């Protein structure tokens, strides 16, 4: 019987050795430069520890979505090449340039703002081109103007075009092949404007693993470095990955009840016979999805039960029948299924979402405890 440490109601255990292993394994498999994506606090795992573990595993650069995330990493002492690609409207890039960030540039305005932030050295940029996803990025009709302006600003020493990139929709292999061929056209356009971008990157985890033609000379890996599979039909173990996050809570109370006893708001669950109810100190305020009420799996003492009834803000109940469960026992919601506990993907299925969201939404009330350093 595993016990929680005294005084600990809940925690997410983050195995940084798993992140390091995953990056090393993926880099060997894919064979290109690797950008490790640690946006959204490292998909809930902690951005700084995830970045450091990824760099130990051989990542060539780090990326986040926005500049505040990147500045926080710089403030924490992460000095690796660091890219941010999603900017607030009318951001002036002075702070970013001073911190030597690389900027994703999706428009002529952003290109000019990046050049304006140059202060003695060129601002490193990656031109983001739109190839079908319908999000940001330079549109094909603007390629000519923006590439020519980038070449002019590069010659003036104000920017350095380090890369050209785009993002795939993972809709069908045909859709991704069409986007990749649009990307090839964009890169050729940049080159004919006189640019020599060293890096070309379009693949995130899904295509990096599954679509060798999309690997080019660099990939951006997010979910897979945390050990989670981007595929519905392949597990972490199938891909040689080790899930890095284990979410666990303490059994806070146990109660023996008669048959027909209601459980939690709305009595969505009633005991079928005399039974033991175990209360777990994790709720939707912690990011446990309320949509998984009645369906999320929980492992206690090597047995997997389902959440009984509604998940509340701070707690939920497991109906453990006649199992011998005591206050202070450990209840694991998800972790590495190779150890016999449920996967983040099982919670995603129960909540009607994807494993990405399950780990990323784990909230600040859940302390992270790092292991494997
Ligand atoms: C989040 C993100 C990634 C990482 O995607 P994964 O599927 O988690 O590997 C890569 N590129 C962009 C543009 C992203 O927004």
mmCIF file of C-alpha atoms and ligand atoms in Angstrom:
data_model
loop_
_atom_site.group_PDB
_atom_site.id
_atom_site.type_symbol
_atom_site.label_atom_id
_atom_site.label_comp_id
_atom_site.label_asym_id
_atom_site.label_seq_id
_atom_site.Cartn_x
_atom_site.Cartn_y
_atom_site.Cartn_z
ATOM 1 C CA UNK A 1 0.000 0.000 0.000
ATOM 2 C CA UNK A 2 1.523 3.341 -1.077
ATOM 3 C CA UNK A 3 1.039 6.195 1.322
ATOM 4 C CA UNK A 4 1.174 9.936 0.710
ATOM 5 C CA UNK A 5 3.684 11.861 2.811
ATOM 6 C CA UNK A 6 2.091 13.340 5.953
ATOM 7 C CA UNK A 7 0.617 16.760 5.355
ATOM 8 C CA UNK A 8 0.473 16.423 1.555
ATOM 9 C CA UNK A 9 -3.035 16.576 0.090
ATOM 10 C CA UNK A 10 -2.044 16.477 -3.570
ATOM 11 C CA UNK A 11 0.978 16.817 -5.820
ATOM 12 C CA UNK A 12 2.211 16.430 -9.365
ATOM 13 C CA UNK A 13 5.486 14.513 -9.429
ATOM 14 C CA UNK A 14 7.600 15.627 -12.389
ATOM 15 C CA UNK A 15 10.287 13.199 -13.531
ATOM 16 C CA UNK A 16 12.812 15.394 -15.317
ATOM 17 C CA UNK A 17 14.874 12.322 -16.226
ATOM 18 C CA UNK A 18 11.886 11.207 -18.315
ATOM 19 C CA UNK A 19 11.864 14.516 -20.223
ATOM 20 C CA UNK A 20 15.607 14.228 -20.822
ATOM 21 C CA UNK A 21 15.176 10.626 -22.016
ATOM 22 C CA UNK A 22 12.276 11.549 -24.314
ATOM 23 C CA UNK A 23 14.232 14.352 -25.996
ATOM 24 C CA UNK A 24 17.307 12.174 -26.465
ATOM 25 C CA UNK A 25 15.192 9.322 -27.852
ATOM 26 C CA UNK A 26 13.222 11.572 -30.213
ATOM 27 C CA UNK A 27 16.281 13.407 -31.458
ATOM 28 C CA UNK A 28 17.950 10.091 -32.336
ATOM 29 C CA UNK A 29 14.786 8.868 -34.046
ATOM 30 C CA UNK A 30 14.126 12.053 -36.021
ATOM 31 C CA UNK A 31 17.706 13.065 -36.779
ATOM 32 C CA UNK A 32 17.212 16.834 -37.081
ATOM 33 C CA UNK A 33 17.707 19.836 -34.841
ATOM 34 C CA UNK A 34 15.105 19.911 -32.074
ATOM 35 C CA UNK A 35 13.218 22.892 -30.686
ATOM 36 C CA UNK A 36 11.734 21.892 -27.309
ATOM 37 C CA UNK A 37 8.396 23.625 -26.715
ATOM 38 C CA UNK A 38 7.852 24.618 -23.075
ATOM 39 C CA UNK A 39 4.933 27.048 -23.474
ATOM 40 C CA UNK A 40 2.119 27.119 -20.909
ATOM 41 C CA UNK A 41 4.507 26.358 -18.064
ATOM 42 C CA UNK A 42 5.942 23.393 -19.886
ATOM 43 C CA UNK A 43 2.498 21.896 -20.557
ATOM 44 C CA UNK A 44 1.974 22.054 -16.782
ATOM 45 C CA UNK A 45 5.305 20.414 -15.906
ATOM 46 C CA UNK A 46 7.164 23.660 -15.118
ATOM 47 C CA UNK A 47 8.787 25.651 -17.925
ATOM 48 C CA UNK A 48 12.230 26.103 -16.434
ATOM 49 C CA UNK A 49 12.761 22.516 -15.327
ATOM 50 C CA UNK A 50 11.375 21.264 -18.633
ATOM 51 C CA UNK A 51 13.695 23.536 -20.614
ATOM 52 C CA UNK A 52 16.739 22.466 -18.617
ATOM 53 C CA UNK A 53 15.869 18.774 -18.924
ATOM 54 C CA UNK A 54 15.273 19.150 -22.673
ATOM 55 C CA UNK A 55 18.641 20.860 -23.114
ATOM 56 C CA UNK A 56 20.346 18.035 -21.183
ATOM 57 C CA UNK A 57 18.635 15.628 -23.585
ATOM 58 C CA UNK A 58 20.097 17.439 -26.577
ATOM 59 C CA UNK A 59 17.497 20.048 -27.560
ATOM 60 C CA UNK A 60 19.083 22.759 -29.717
ATOM 61 C CA UNK A 61 16.725 25.555 -28.747
ATOM 62 C CA UNK A 62 13.693 26.265 -26.601
ATOM 63 C CA UNK A 63 10.384 27.780 -27.680
ATOM 64 C CA UNK A 64 7.399 29.271 -25.925
ATOM 65 C CA UNK A 65 4.288 30.984 -27.264
ATOM 66 C CA UNK A 66 4.762 34.505 -25.990
ATOM 67 C CA UNK A 67 7.424 36.946 -24.883
ATOM 68 C CA UNK A 68 6.520 37.083 -21.177
ATOM 69 C CA UNK A 69 7.043 33.317 -21.012
ATOM 70 C CA UNK A 70 10.427 33.699 -22.688
ATOM 71 C CA UNK A 71 11.502 36.571 -20.444
ATOM 72 C CA UNK A 72 10.626 34.475 -17.385
ATOM 73 C CA UNK A 73 12.955 31.740 -18.655
ATOM 74 C CA UNK A 74 15.733 34.266 -19.248
ATOM 75 C CA UNK A 75 15.192 35.662 -15.731
ATOM 76 C CA UNK A 76 15.553 32.103 -14.405
ATOM 77 C CA UNK A 77 18.921 31.859 -16.151
ATOM 78 C CA UNK A 78 18.020 29.796 -19.216
ATOM 79 C CA UNK A 79 20.442 31.205 -21.782
ATOM 80 C CA UNK A 80 19.905 28.790 -24.690
ATOM 81 C CA UNK A 81 18.512 30.047 -28.024
ATOM 82 C CA UNK A 82 14.897 30.882 -27.202
ATOM 83 C CA UNK A 83 12.026 31.523 -29.623
ATOM 84 C CA UNK A 84 8.621 33.171 -29.005
ATOM 85 C CA UNK A 85 6.083 33.298 -31.821
ATOM 86 C CA UNK A 86 2.713 34.656 -30.664
ATOM 87 C CA UNK A 87 2.708 38.349 -29.846
ATOM 88 C CA UNK A 88 0.232 40.718 -28.266
ATOM 89 C CA UNK A 89 -1.043 43.364 -30.690
ATOM 90 C CA UNK A 90 1.429 46.220 -31.187
ATOM 91 C CA UNK A 91 4.133 44.701 -29.020
ATOM 92 C CA UNK A 92 7.355 46.646 -29.156
ATOM 93 C CA UNK A 93 10.140 44.139 -29.103
ATOM 94 C CA UNK A 94 12.748 46.143 -27.156
ATOM 95 C CA UNK A 95 12.718 43.934 -24.070
ATOM 96 C CA UNK A 96 12.732 40.820 -26.225
ATOM 97 C CA UNK A 97 15.713 42.041 -28.230
ATOM 98 C CA UNK A 98 17.587 43.039 -25.073
ATOM 99 C CA UNK A 99 17.047 39.497 -23.767
ATOM 100 C CA UNK A 100 18.363 38.093 -27.060
ATOM 101 C CA UNK A 101 15.103 36.305 -27.848
ATOM 102 C CA UNK A 102 14.356 34.993 -31.312
ATOM 103 C CA UNK A 103 11.002 36.214 -32.607
ATOM 104 C CA UNK A 104 8.465 34.485 -34.790
ATOM 105 C CA UNK A 105 7.386 37.114 -37.314
ATOM 106 C CA UNK A 106 3.960 36.717 -38.906
ATOM 107 C CA UNK A 107 3.439 40.031 -40.696
ATOM 108 C CA UNK A 108 5.149 43.029 -42.247
ATOM 109 C CA UNK A 109 4.272 45.082 -39.143
ATOM 110 C CA UNK A 110 5.961 42.573 -36.855
ATOM 111 C CA UNK A 111 8.994 42.466 -39.142
ATOM 112 C CA UNK A 112 9.363 46.235 -38.967
ATOM 113 C CA UNK A 113 8.815 46.251 -35.203
ATOM 114 C CA UNK A 114 11.536 43.600 -34.816
ATOM 115 C CA UNK A 115 13.960 45.696 -36.891
ATOM 116 C CA UNK A 116 13.059 48.800 -34.866
ATOM 117 C CA UNK A 117 14.026 46.938 -31.664
ATOM 118 C CA UNK A 118 17.533 46.263 -32.939
ATOM 119 C CA UNK A 119 20.073 47.862 -30.678
ATOM 120 C CA UNK A 120 23.537 47.317 -32.072
ATOM 121 C CA UNK A 121 23.010 43.718 -33.094
ATOM 122 C CA UNK A 122 20.483 42.139 -35.475
ATOM 123 C CA UNK A 123 17.294 40.713 -33.952
ATOM 124 C CA UNK A 124 17.030 36.979 -34.697
ATOM 125 C CA UNK A 125 13.759 36.146 -36.418
ATOM 126 C CA UNK A 126 11.915 33.128 -37.816
ATOM 127 C CA UNK A 127 9.461 34.077 -40.579
ATOM 128 C CA UNK A 128 6.143 32.308 -39.977
ATOM 129 C CA UNK A 129 4.292 31.522 -43.179
ATOM 130 C CA UNK A 130 0.641 30.527 -43.509
ATOM 131 C CA UNK A 131 0.275 27.179 -45.277
ATOM 132 C CA UNK A 132 -3.357 26.349 -44.587
ATOM 133 C CA UNK A 133 -4.000 26.248 -40.836
ATOM 134 C CA UNK A 134 -5.843 29.553 -40.907
ATOM 135 C CA UNK A 135 -4.037 30.992 -37.897
ATOM 136 C CA UNK A 136 -1.249 33.593 -38.056
ATOM 137 C CA UNK A 137 1.598 33.721 -40.537
ATOM 138 C CA UNK A 138 2.527 35.617 -43.671
ATOM 139 C CA UNK A 139 -0.085 34.930 -46.379
ATOM 140 C CA UNK A 140 1.112 33.708 -49.796
ATOM 141 C CA UNK A 141 0.026 37.018 -51.400
ATOM 142 C CA UNK A 142 2.379 38.866 -49.006
ATOM 143 C CA UNK A 143 5.422 36.613 -49.426
ATOM 144 C CA UNK A 144 7.041 38.851 -52.046
ATOM 145 C CA UNK A 145 6.736 42.090 -50.057
ATOM 146 C CA UNK A 146 7.683 40.635 -46.682
ATOM 147 C CA UNK A 147 10.619 38.559 -47.937
ATOM 148 C CA UNK A 148 12.037 41.533 -49.857
ATOM 149 C CA UNK A 149 11.718 43.754 -46.788
ATOM 150 C CA UNK A 150 13.335 41.065 -44.612
ATOM 151 C CA UNK A 151 16.259 40.859 -47.046
ATOM 152 C CA UNK A 152 16.633 44.659 -46.976
ATOM 153 C CA UNK A 153 16.539 44.758 -43.137
ATOM 154 C CA UNK A 154 18.977 41.869 -42.926
ATOM 155 C CA UNK A 155 21.410 43.632 -45.269
ATOM 156 C CA UNK A 156 21.082 46.704 -43.034
ATOM 157 C CA UNK A 157 22.112 44.586 -40.027
ATOM 158 C CA UNK A 158 18.808 45.044 -38.205
ATOM 159 C CA UNK A 159 17.464 41.494 -38.359
ATOM 160 C CA UNK A 160 18.901 38.047 -38.969
ATOM 161 C CA UNK A 161 16.531 35.586 -40.609
ATOM 162 C CA UNK A 162 17.424 32.400 -38.739
ATOM 163 C CA UNK A 163 14.451 30.349 -39.867
ATOM 164 C CA UNK A 164 11.269 30.001 -41.858
ATOM 165 C CA UNK A 165 8.472 28.011 -40.256
ATOM 166 C CA UNK A 166 4.849 26.991 -40.403
ATOM 167 C CA UNK A 167 2.480 24.610 -38.594
ATOM 168 C CA UNK A 168 0.442 21.616 -39.775
ATOM 169 C CA UNK A 169 -3.216 20.814 -39.130
ATOM 170 C CA UNK A 170 -2.839 17.000 -38.699
ATOM 171 C CA UNK A 171 -6.152 16.655 -40.526
ATOM 172 C CA UNK A 172 -5.238 13.949 -43.053
ATOM 173 C CA UNK A 173 -1.891 12.905 -44.547
ATOM 174 C CA UNK A 174 -3.017 14.557 -47.794
ATOM 175 C CA UNK A 175 -3.774 17.858 -46.063
ATOM 176 C CA UNK A 176 -0.366 17.805 -44.391
ATOM 177 C CA UNK A 177 1.398 16.962 -47.671
ATOM 178 C CA UNK A 178 -0.390 19.881 -49.353
ATOM 179 C CA UNK A 179 0.685 22.244 -46.555
ATOM 180 C CA UNK A 180 4.251 20.934 -46.794
ATOM 181 C CA UNK A 181 4.339 21.648 -50.510
ATOM 182 C CA UNK A 182 3.019 25.186 -49.893
ATOM 183 C CA UNK A 183 5.824 25.531 -47.343
ATOM 184 C CA UNK A 184 8.396 24.467 -49.934
ATOM 185 C CA UNK A 185 7.097 27.234 -52.217
ATOM 186 C CA UNK A 186 7.430 29.767 -49.380
ATOM 187 C CA UNK A 187 11.021 28.728 -48.630
ATOM 188 C CA UNK A 188 11.908 28.999 -52.327
ATOM 189 C CA UNK A 189 10.386 32.487 -52.348
ATOM 190 C CA UNK A 190 12.474 33.510 -49.352
ATOM 191 C CA UNK A 191 15.614 32.204 -51.052
ATOM 192 C CA UNK A 192 14.891 33.976 -54.297
ATOM 193 C CA UNK A 193 14.510 37.201 -52.289
ATOM 194 C CA UNK A 194 18.104 36.626 -51.174
ATOM 195 C CA UNK A 195 17.399 35.165 -47.715
ATOM 196 C CA UNK A 196 19.386 32.144 -46.501
ATOM 197 C CA UNK A 197 17.367 30.920 -43.496
ATOM 198 C CA UNK A 198 19.387 28.162 -41.827
ATOM 199 C CA UNK A 199 16.376 26.460 -40.214
ATOM 200 C CA UNK A 200 13.186 25.251 -41.844
ATOM 201 C CA UNK A 201 10.593 23.863 -39.447
ATOM 202 C CA UNK A 202 6.991 22.812 -39.942
ATOM 203 C CA UNK A 203 6.580 19.580 -37.950
ATOM 204 C CA UNK A 204 5.381 19.401 -34.350
ATOM 205 C CA UNK A 205 5.374 16.040 -32.519
ATOM 206 C CA UNK A 206 2.764 14.363 -34.716
ATOM 207 C CA UNK A 207 4.460 14.963 -38.079
ATOM 208 C CA UNK A 208 7.982 14.756 -36.656
ATOM 209 C CA UNK A 209 7.288 11.160 -35.647
ATOM 210 C CA UNK A 210 4.937 10.111 -38.433
ATOM 211 C CA UNK A 211 5.837 12.100 -41.552
ATOM 212 C CA UNK A 212 9.568 11.890 -42.326
ATOM 213 C CA UNK A 213 9.209 14.252 -45.308
ATOM 214 C CA UNK A 214 8.126 17.014 -42.920
ATOM 215 C CA UNK A 215 11.202 16.775 -40.696
ATOM 216 C CA UNK A 216 13.304 19.023 -42.971
ATOM 217 C CA UNK A 217 16.231 20.135 -40.814
ATOM 218 C CA UNK A 218 14.385 21.045 -37.614
ATOM 219 C CA UNK A 219 11.244 20.021 -35.671
ATOM 220 C CA UNK A 220 9.321 21.585 -32.785
ATOM 221 C CA UNK A 221 8.488 19.014 -30.131
ATOM 222 C CA UNK A 222 5.976 19.683 -27.377
ATOM 223 C CA UNK A 223 3.706 16.977 -26.058
ATOM 224 C CA UNK A 224 6.100 14.139 -26.922
ATOM 225 C CA UNK A 225 8.949 15.499 -24.780
ATOM 226 C CA UNK A 226 6.624 15.172 -21.789
ATOM 227 C CA UNK A 227 6.207 11.512 -22.734
ATOM 228 C CA UNK A 228 2.700 11.744 -24.127
ATOM 229 C CA UNK A 229 1.620 10.368 -27.485
ATOM 230 C CA UNK A 230 0.103 12.758 -30.035
ATOM 231 C CA UNK A 231 -1.716 9.803 -31.617
ATOM 232 C CA UNK A 232 -5.079 8.385 -30.511
ATOM 233 C CA UNK A 233 -4.042 4.871 -31.518
ATOM 234 C CA UNK A 234 -0.467 4.697 -30.162
ATOM 235 C CA UNK A 235 0.598 4.751 -26.527
ATOM 236 C CA UNK A 236 3.632 6.386 -24.955
ATOM 237 C CA UNK A 237 5.295 2.968 -24.688
ATOM 238 C CA UNK A 238 4.593 2.284 -28.382
ATOM 239 C CA UNK A 239 6.702 5.388 -29.125
ATOM 240 C CA UNK A 240 9.444 4.662 -26.581
ATOM 241 C CA UNK A 241 8.331 7.629 -24.442
ATOM 242 C CA UNK A 242 8.048 7.927 -20.664
ATOM 243 C CA UNK A 243 5.269 10.138 -19.276
ATOM 244 C CA UNK A 244 6.891 12.694 -16.980
ATOM 245 C CA UNK A 245 3.932 13.765 -14.829
ATOM 246 C CA UNK A 246 2.246 11.699 -12.119
ATOM 247 C CA UNK A 247 -0.784 13.337 -10.506
ATOM 248 C CA UNK A 248 -1.670 11.963 -7.110
ATOM 249 C CA UNK A 249 -3.794 12.850 -4.105
ATOM 250 C CA UNK A 250 -4.242 11.590 -0.589
ATOM 251 C CA UNK A 251 -7.282 9.700 0.615
ATOM 252 C CA UNK A 252 -8.587 12.416 2.954
ATOM 253 C CA UNK A 253 -11.475 10.455 4.521
ATOM 254 C CA UNK A 254 -13.069 7.020 4.323
ATOM 255 C CA UNK A 255 -16.644 6.151 5.186
ATOM 256 C CA UNK A 256 -18.471 2.827 5.225
ATOM 257 C CA UNK A 257 -22.017 3.282 3.877
ATOM 258 C CA UNK A 258 -25.053 1.047 3.233
ATOM 259 C CA UNK A 259 -26.425 0.096 -0.188
ATOM 260 C CA UNK A 260 -28.206 2.921 -2.000
ATOM 261 C CA UNK A 261 -26.158 5.719 -0.439
ATOM 262 C CA UNK A 262 -25.869 8.778 -2.674
ATOM 263 C CA UNK A 263 -22.465 10.228 -3.580
ATOM 264 C CA UNK A 264 -21.574 13.868 -4.259
ATOM 265 C CA UNK A 265 -23.700 16.605 -5.842
ATOM 266 C CA UNK A 266 -26.811 15.410 -7.612
ATOM 267 C CA UNK A 267 -26.367 11.836 -6.353
ATOM 268 C CA UNK A 268 -25.255 10.749 -9.829
ATOM 269 C CA UNK A 269 -23.797 7.663 -8.164
ATOM 270 C CA UNK A 270 -25.505 5.487 -5.540
ATOM 271 C CA UNK A 271 -23.776 2.533 -3.932
ATOM 272 C CA UNK A 272 -24.924 -0.818 -5.287
ATOM 273 C CA UNK A 273 -24.319 -2.543 -1.971
ATOM 274 C CA UNK A 274 -22.686 -1.794 1.347
ATOM 275 C CA UNK A 275 -19.445 -0.109 0.373
ATOM 276 C CA UNK A 276 -16.501 2.084 1.352
ATOM 277 C CA UNK A 277 -16.247 5.614 -0.023
ATOM 278 C CA UNK A 278 -12.805 7.236 -0.226
ATOM 279 C CA UNK A 279 -12.535 11.010 -0.520
ATOM 280 C CA UNK A 280 -9.635 12.383 -2.633
ATOM 281 C CA UNK A 281 -8.400 15.984 -2.225
ATOM 282 C CA UNK A 282 -8.318 17.021 -5.870
ATOM 283 C CA UNK A 283 -11.033 18.816 -7.785
ATOM 284 C CA UNK A 284 -11.725 20.918 -10.809
ATOM 285 C CA UNK A 285 -9.992 23.891 -9.182
ATOM 286 C CA UNK A 286 -6.864 21.769 -9.505
ATOM 287 C CA UNK A 287 -7.580 21.065 -13.155
ATOM 288 C CA UNK A 288 -9.237 17.669 -12.732
ATOM 289 C CA UNK A 289 -11.860 17.950 -15.463
ATOM 290 C CA UNK A 290 -15.431 17.983 -14.111
ATOM 291 C CA UNK A 291 -16.456 16.443 -17.446
ATOM 292 C CA UNK A 292 -14.761 13.215 -16.258
ATOM 293 C CA UNK A 293 -17.276 12.890 -13.374
ATOM 294 C CA UNK A 294 -18.281 9.236 -13.099
ATOM 295 C CA UNK A 295 -15.554 8.143 -15.521
ATOM 296 C CA UNK A 296 -12.040 9.259 -14.585
ATOM 297 C CA UNK A 297 -9.836 6.325 -13.498
ATOM 298 C CA UNK A 298 -8.026 6.339 -10.147
ATOM 299 C CA UNK A 299 -5.489 3.787 -8.949
ATOM 300 C CA UNK A 300 -5.417 2.939 -5.249
ATOM 301 C CA UNK A 301 -3.200 0.121 -3.990
ATOM 302 C CA UNK A 302 -2.763 -1.360 -7.447
ATOM 303 C CA UNK A 303 -6.474 -1.397 -8.297
ATOM 304 C CA UNK A 304 -8.147 1.023 -10.679
ATOM 305 C CA UNK A 305 -11.543 2.458 -9.741
ATOM 306 C CA UNK A 306 -13.646 5.127 -11.435
ATOM 307 C CA UNK A 307 -14.584 8.475 -9.912
ATOM 308 C CA UNK A 308 -18.006 8.029 -8.295
ATOM 309 C CA UNK A 309 -20.439 10.844 -9.112
ATOM 310 C CA UNK A 310 -19.561 14.493 -9.604
ATOM 311 C CA UNK A 311 -16.072 15.897 -9.369
ATOM 312 C CA UNK A 312 -16.359 18.981 -7.118
ATOM 313 C CA UNK A 313 -14.130 22.034 -6.884
ATOM 314 C CA UNK A 314 -11.741 20.577 -4.298
ATOM 315 C CA UNK A 315 -12.525 16.898 -4.034
ATOM 316 C CA UNK A 316 -14.115 13.791 -5.463
ATOM 317 C CA UNK A 317 -15.160 10.391 -4.176
ATOM 318 C CA UNK A 318 -14.148 6.879 -5.185
ATOM 319 C CA UNK A 319 -16.420 3.955 -4.365
ATOM 320 C CA UNK A 320 -13.881 1.250 -3.470
ATOM 321 C CA UNK A 321 -16.364 -1.470 -2.456
ATOM 322 C CA UNK A 322 -14.750 -3.749 0.105
ATOM 323 C CA UNK A 323 -11.156 -2.754 -0.633
ATOM 324 C CA UNK A 324 -9.111 -1.978 2.430
ATOM 325 C CA UNK A 325 -8.423 1.741 1.989
ATOM 326 C CA UNK A 326 -7.259 4.076 4.765
ATOM 327 C CA UNK A 327 -6.825 7.805 5.255
ATOM 328 C CA UNK A 328 -3.417 8.819 3.907
ATOM 329 C CA UNK A 329 -3.318 6.197 1.160
ATOM 330 C CA UNK A 330 -2.117 7.338 -2.229
ATOM 331 C CA UNK A 331 -4.587 7.710 -5.099
ATOM 332 C CA UNK A 332 -2.928 8.079 -8.522
ATOM 333 C CA UNK A 333 -5.030 9.737 -11.217
ATOM 334 C CA UNK A 334 -2.475 9.354 -13.975
ATOM 335 C CA UNK A 335 1.200 8.697 -14.549
ATOM 336 C CA UNK A 336 3.255 6.225 -16.542
ATOM 337 C CA UNK A 337 0.913 3.347 -17.440
ATOM 338 C CA UNK A 338 3.976 1.079 -17.626
ATOM 339 C CA UNK A 339 3.837 1.204 -13.800
ATOM 340 C CA UNK A 340 0.206 0.059 -13.746
ATOM 341 C CA UNK A 341 -1.471 3.430 -13.185
ATOM 342 C CA UNK A 342 -3.934 5.136 -15.564
ATOM 343 C CA UNK A 343 -2.615 7.325 -18.388
ATOM 344 C CA UNK A 344 -3.355 11.005 -19.039
ATOM 345 C CA UNK A 345 -4.959 9.721 -22.250
ATOM 346 C CA UNK A 346 -7.456 7.647 -20.238
ATOM 347 C CA UNK A 347 -8.475 10.838 -18.417
ATOM 348 C CA UNK A 348 -8.699 12.619 -21.765
ATOM 349 C CA UNK A 349 -11.050 9.921 -23.047
ATOM 350 C CA UNK A 350 -13.181 10.198 -19.902
ATOM 351 C CA UNK A 351 -13.374 13.995 -20.267
ATOM 352 C CA UNK A 352 -13.831 14.168 -24.049
ATOM 353 C CA UNK A 353 -10.537 15.957 -24.633
ATOM 354 C CA UNK A 354 -6.882 15.242 -25.461
ATOM 355 C CA UNK A 355 -3.947 14.315 -23.223
ATOM 356 C CA UNK A 356 -2.342 17.712 -23.958
ATOM 357 C CA UNK A 357 -5.153 19.442 -22.095
ATOM 358 C CA UNK A 358 -5.137 17.015 -19.163
ATOM 359 C CA UNK A 359 -1.565 17.826 -18.114
ATOM 360 C CA UNK A 360 -1.601 21.502 -19.137
ATOM 361 C CA UNK A 361 -4.694 22.349 -17.096
ATOM 362 C CA UNK A 362 -3.303 21.074 -13.768
ATOM 363 C CA UNK A 363 -3.535 24.210 -11.670
ATOM 364 C CA UNK A 364 -1.249 26.182 -9.381
ATOM 365 C CA UNK A 365 -2.782 24.720 -6.201
ATOM 366 C CA UNK A 366 -1.066 21.436 -7.035
ATOM 367 C CA UNK A 367 2.565 21.568 -5.863
ATOM 368 C CA UNK A 368 5.068 20.196 -8.363
ATOM 369 C CA UNK A 369 7.717 17.910 -6.883
ATOM 370 C CA UNK A 370 10.677 17.323 -9.138
ATOM 371 C CA UNK A 371 12.369 13.930 -9.207
ATOM 372 C CA UNK A 372 15.086 12.440 -11.414
ATOM 373 C CA UNK A 373 17.419 15.455 -11.346
HETATM 374 C C1 LIG B 1 2.362 24.019 -29.351
HETATM 375 C C2 LIG B 1 3.049 24.098 -30.640
HETATM 376 C C3 LIG B 1 4.001 23.125 -31.001
HETATM 377 C C4 LIG B 1 4.218 21.842 -30.223
HETATM 378 O O1 LIG B 1 3.214 20.932 -30.633
HETATM 379 P P1 LIG B 1 3.147 19.427 -30.069
HETATM 380 O O2 LIG B 1 2.020 18.831 -30.817
HETATM 381 O O3 LIG B 1 2.848 19.564 -28.610
HETATM 382 O O4 LIG B 1 4.443 18.805 -30.336
HETATM 383 C C5 LIG B 1 4.734 23.338 -32.149
HETATM 384 N N1 LIG B 1 4.527 24.433 -32.917
HETATM 385 C C6 LIG B 1 3.597 25.368 -32.623
HETATM 386 C C7 LIG B 1 3.416 26.530 -33.522
HETATM 387 C C8 LIG B 1 2.817 25.226 -31.479
HETATM 388 O O5 LIG B 1 1.887 26.148 -31.207
#
